[in-house]
Structure formats: C-alpha cells, structure tokens
Coordinates of C-alpha atoms in Angstrom, one line a residue:
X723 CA 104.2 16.7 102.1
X724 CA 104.0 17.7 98.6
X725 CA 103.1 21.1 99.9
X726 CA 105.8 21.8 101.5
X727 CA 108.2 20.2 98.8
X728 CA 106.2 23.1 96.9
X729 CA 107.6 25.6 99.0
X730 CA 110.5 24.3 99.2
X731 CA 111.2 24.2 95.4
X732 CA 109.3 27.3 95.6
X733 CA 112.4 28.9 98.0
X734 CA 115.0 27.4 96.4
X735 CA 114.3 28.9 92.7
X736 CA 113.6 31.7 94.7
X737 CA 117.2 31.3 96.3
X738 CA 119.1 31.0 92.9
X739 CA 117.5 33.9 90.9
X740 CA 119.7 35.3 89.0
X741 CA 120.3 38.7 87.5
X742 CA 122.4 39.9 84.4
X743 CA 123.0 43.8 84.2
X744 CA 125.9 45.0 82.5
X745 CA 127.3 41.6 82.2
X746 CA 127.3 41.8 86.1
X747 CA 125.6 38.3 87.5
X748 CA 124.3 38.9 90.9
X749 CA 123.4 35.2 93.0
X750 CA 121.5 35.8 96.2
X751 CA 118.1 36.0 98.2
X752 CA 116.0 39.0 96.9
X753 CA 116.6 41.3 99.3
X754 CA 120.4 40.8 98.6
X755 CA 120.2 41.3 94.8
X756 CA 118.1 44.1 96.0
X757 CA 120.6 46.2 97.4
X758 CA 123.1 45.4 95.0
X759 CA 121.4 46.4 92.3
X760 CA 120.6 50.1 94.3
X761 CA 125.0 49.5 94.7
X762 CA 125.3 48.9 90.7
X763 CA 122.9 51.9 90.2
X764 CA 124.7 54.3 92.0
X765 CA 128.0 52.9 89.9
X766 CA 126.2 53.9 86.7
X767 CA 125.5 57.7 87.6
X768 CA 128.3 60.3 86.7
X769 CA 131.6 60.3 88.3
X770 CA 131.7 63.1 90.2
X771 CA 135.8 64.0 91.8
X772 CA 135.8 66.6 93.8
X773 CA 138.6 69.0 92.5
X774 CA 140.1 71.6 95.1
X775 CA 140.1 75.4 93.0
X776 CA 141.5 78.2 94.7
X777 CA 139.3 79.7 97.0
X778 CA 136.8 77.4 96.8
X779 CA 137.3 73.8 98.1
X780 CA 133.8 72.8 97.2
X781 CA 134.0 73.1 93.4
X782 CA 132.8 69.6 92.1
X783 CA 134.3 69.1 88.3
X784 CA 132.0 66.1 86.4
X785 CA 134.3 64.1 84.1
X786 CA 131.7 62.2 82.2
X787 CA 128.2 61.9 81.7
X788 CA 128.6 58.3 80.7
X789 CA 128.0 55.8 82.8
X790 CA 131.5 54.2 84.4
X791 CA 132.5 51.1 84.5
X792 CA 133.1 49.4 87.9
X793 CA 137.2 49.3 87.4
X794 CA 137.3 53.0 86.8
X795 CA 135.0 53.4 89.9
X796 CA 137.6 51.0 92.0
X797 CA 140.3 52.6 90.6
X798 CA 139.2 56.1 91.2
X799 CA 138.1 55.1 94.7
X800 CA 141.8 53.8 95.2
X801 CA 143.9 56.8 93.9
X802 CA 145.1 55.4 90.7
X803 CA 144.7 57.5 87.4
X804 CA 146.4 60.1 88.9
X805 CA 147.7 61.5 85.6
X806 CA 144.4 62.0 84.7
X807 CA 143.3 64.1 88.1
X808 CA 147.2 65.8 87.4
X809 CA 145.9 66.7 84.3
X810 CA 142.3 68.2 85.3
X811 CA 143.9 70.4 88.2
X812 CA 146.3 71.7 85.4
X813 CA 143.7 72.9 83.7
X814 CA 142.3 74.6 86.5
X815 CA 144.7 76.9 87.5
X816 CA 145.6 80.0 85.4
X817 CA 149.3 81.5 85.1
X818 CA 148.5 85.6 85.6
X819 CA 151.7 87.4 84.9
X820 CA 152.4 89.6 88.5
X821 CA 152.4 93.0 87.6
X822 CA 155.0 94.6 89.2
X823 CA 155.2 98.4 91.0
X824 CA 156.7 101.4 89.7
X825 CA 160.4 101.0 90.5
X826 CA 160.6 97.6 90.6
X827 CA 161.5 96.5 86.9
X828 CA 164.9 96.9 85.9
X829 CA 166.4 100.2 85.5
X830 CA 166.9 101.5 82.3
X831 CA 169.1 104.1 81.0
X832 CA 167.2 106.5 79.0
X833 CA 170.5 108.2 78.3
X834 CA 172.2 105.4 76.2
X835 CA 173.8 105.8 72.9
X836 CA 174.3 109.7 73.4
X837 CA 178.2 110.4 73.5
X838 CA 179.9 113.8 74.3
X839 CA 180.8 115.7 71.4
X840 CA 185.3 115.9 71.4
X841 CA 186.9 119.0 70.5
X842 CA 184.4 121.7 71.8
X843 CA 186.0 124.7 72.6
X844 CA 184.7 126.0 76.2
X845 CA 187.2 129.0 76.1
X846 CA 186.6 131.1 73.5
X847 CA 188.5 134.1 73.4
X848 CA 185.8 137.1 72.8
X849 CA 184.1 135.7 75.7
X850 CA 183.7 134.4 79.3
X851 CA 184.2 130.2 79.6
X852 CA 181.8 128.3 80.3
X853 CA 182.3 127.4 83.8
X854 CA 182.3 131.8 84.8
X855 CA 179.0 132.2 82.2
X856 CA 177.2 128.7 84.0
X857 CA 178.0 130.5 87.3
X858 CA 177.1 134.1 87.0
X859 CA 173.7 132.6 86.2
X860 CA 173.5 130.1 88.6
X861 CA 170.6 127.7 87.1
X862 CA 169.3 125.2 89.9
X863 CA 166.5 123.2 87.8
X864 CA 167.4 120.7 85.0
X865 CA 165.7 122.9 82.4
X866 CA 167.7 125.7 83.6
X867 CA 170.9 123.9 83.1
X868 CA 170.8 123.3 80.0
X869 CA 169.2 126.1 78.9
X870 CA 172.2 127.7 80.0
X871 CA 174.5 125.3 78.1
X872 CA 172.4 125.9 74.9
X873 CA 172.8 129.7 75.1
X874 CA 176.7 129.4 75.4
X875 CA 176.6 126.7 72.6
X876 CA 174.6 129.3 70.4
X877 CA 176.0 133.4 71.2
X878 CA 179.3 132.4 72.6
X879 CA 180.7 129.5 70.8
X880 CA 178.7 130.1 67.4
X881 CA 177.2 127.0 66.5
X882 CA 174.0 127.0 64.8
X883 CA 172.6 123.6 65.9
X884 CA 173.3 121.1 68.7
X885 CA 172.3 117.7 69.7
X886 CA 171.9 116.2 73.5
X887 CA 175.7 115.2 72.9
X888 CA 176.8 118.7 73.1
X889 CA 174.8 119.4 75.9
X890 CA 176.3 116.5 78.1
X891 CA 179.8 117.9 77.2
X892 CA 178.9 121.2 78.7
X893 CA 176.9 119.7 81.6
X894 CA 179.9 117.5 82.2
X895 CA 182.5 120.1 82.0
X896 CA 181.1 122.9 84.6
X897 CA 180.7 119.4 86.8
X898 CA 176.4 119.2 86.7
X899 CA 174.4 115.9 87.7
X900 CA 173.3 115.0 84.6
X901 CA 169.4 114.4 83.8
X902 CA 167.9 111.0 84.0
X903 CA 166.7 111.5 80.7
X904 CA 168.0 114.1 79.1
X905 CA 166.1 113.3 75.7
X906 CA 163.0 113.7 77.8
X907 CA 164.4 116.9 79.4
X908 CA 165.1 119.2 76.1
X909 CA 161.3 118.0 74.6
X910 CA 160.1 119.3 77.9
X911 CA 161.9 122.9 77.1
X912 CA 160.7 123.1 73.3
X913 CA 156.9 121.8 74.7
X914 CA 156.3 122.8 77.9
X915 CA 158.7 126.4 77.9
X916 CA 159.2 127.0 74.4
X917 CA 163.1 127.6 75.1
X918 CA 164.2 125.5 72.3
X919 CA 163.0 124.3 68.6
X920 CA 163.6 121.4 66.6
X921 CA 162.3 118.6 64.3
X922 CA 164.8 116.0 65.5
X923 CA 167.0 116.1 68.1
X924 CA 170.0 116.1 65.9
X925 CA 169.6 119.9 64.7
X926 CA 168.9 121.9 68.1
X927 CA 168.2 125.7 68.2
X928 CA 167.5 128.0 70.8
X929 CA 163.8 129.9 70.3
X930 CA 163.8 133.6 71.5
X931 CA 161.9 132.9 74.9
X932 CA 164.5 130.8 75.7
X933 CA 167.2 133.6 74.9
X934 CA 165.4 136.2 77.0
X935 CA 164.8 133.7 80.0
X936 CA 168.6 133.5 79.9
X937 CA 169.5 137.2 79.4
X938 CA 166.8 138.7 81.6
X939 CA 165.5 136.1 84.0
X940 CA 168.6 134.5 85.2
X941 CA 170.0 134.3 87.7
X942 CA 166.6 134.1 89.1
X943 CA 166.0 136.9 92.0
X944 CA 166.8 135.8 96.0
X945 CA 163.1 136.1 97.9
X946 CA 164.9 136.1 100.7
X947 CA 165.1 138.8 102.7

C-alpha cells in the first residue's frame, strides 16, 4: 500500500509540474508542457510577414530579430497593426517618373517672343517687291526661304543687319508657312550652309555663299524632262 501511495504521490507531483518561461506558467502532464514549450519556442523565433513585391510574391521581409512577444504574435496572426504592414509595403514600392515618347510632352513654341518688325517697306522703288523677287526664285526648303528674304532685306531694301523679326515679316507678307523654329532654322544657314553670319541673332548679315546661292543657284534647275 505504501508503494503504491508512492506512486501515487509520485504522479501527482508529476501531474502539477510547473514551468516558468517568459513569465508564461505552463500546468500539465509532461508530454503537454512538452509541446507547449516546442509552441512557445516557435513564438520566440523572428517574425517573419510575408510582404507581396512586384513581381515576386515570395519576397519574405524579417521585421525583427528579437524575439516577439505572444500579443504581437496574436495580433499579427489576427490582422491588426495594419499601419505597421501599410507602412513596410510603402517602403517597398518605388515611384519611377514614366518617361514619355517623343511627341508626347506639351508642345512648345520655339517661336515665342519674336514679333514682326512694323514699317518695313516691301516696295521699294529702284526695285522689284518682294512678293515678284520671292517668286522669280521660287525657294521650296525653309532655308531657301529665308535666304531669299535675307537677300531682299540686304541688296534691295538696304539694311545692314536683321533679326528673325524681320524675317517673319517678309515670310508673312509673300504668304509662307512659317518655320517651327525659326531661331533653329537661320543657325542651321550660318552652320550648316554658311549663307548667313552673326554673333547674336539681333545683328544678321548675309555671307557671300549665301549671296551667290541666291544670284546663281536659284531658282534651282527643273530635272524634269
């Protein structure tokens, strides 16, 4: 009998063990505290939250190498702290600025600010106007044009300089399209042709190649049979 009250005393101090981990006390047979203790283990390693990126679903984020505390665990588990999972994904995603095609920005007018010249005088008396002269030459390229317009401005009308405001009067008065950008247009002629010289576009000239192209070159001669 006193064996067996053994055992018995033996079981029941077996039955009330107790365990303290974390300020966690654990009541149970030992196979119970057991697997609760393998439960509180698991607890203690490193929240993982799996955190959809772009592309790649699978991209695990770690938010702590500290052990967590049961409530964040529950809490977690249940969907609360949200601000905080708002937060991480903000991090996450990058704001590239979309680069946009050629054509698609907004137009800009590469003209703006230059205003026909008043008073010009497109019927001189020693000579043909300006609409006859534009026509016996018949230019067809941009370059042309206002080549043409620069060598009225300079042999028939006299003036010793011009700006891109003279040459939209002229253009607009024989009734030409006018450049895109006519700025862009007259560098081409002193650059690219050597038909003009300058420093600034405020004080124009007309070179001597661009002279002759006029005098000798234009109108330019029919291939067609």
């Amino acid at each position: 009998m006193a064996k067996r009250s053994g055992s018995k005393a033996q079981e029941s101090a077996q039955s009330s063990l107790k365990v303290r981990f974390v300020d966690l006390e654990l009541n149970g047979s030992p196979s119970t505290i057991e697997e609760a203790l393998r439960t509180v283990q698991q607890m203690r390693q490193p929240l993982i939250v799996q955190t959809p990126v772009a592309g790649n679903t699978s991209t695990a984020k770690v938010l702590s190498d500290e052990p967590v505390d049961e409530e964040i665990l529950w809490a977690h588990q249940n969907n609360e702290g949200s601000d905080e999972q708002e937060i991480e994904s903000e991090t996450l995603s990058t704001d590239e600025p979309v680069r946009q095609r050629r054509g698609d920005g907004p137009k800009v007018d590469r003209n703006a600010g230059i205003e026909p010249v008043a008073d010009l005088d497109f019927f001189p008396d020693a000579h043909d106007n300006l609409k006859d002269f534009f026509a016996t030459k018949a230019p067809t390229k941009d370059m042309e044009k206002v080549l043409v317009i620069a060598f009225y401005l300079t042999n028939m009308m006299g003036l010793p300089s011009f700006t891109p405001g003279h040459v939209l009067s002229g253009l607009k008065h024989v009734g030409q399209r006018i450049p895109k950008d006519l700025p862009a247009t007259i560098r081409n002629m002193k650059s690219k042709k050597t038909w003009l010289k300058f420093t600034d576009l405020k004080q124009i000239s007309l070179a001597t190649e661009g002279e002759n192209t006029v005098l000798y070159e234009l109108p330019a001669v029919s291939t067609e049979s």
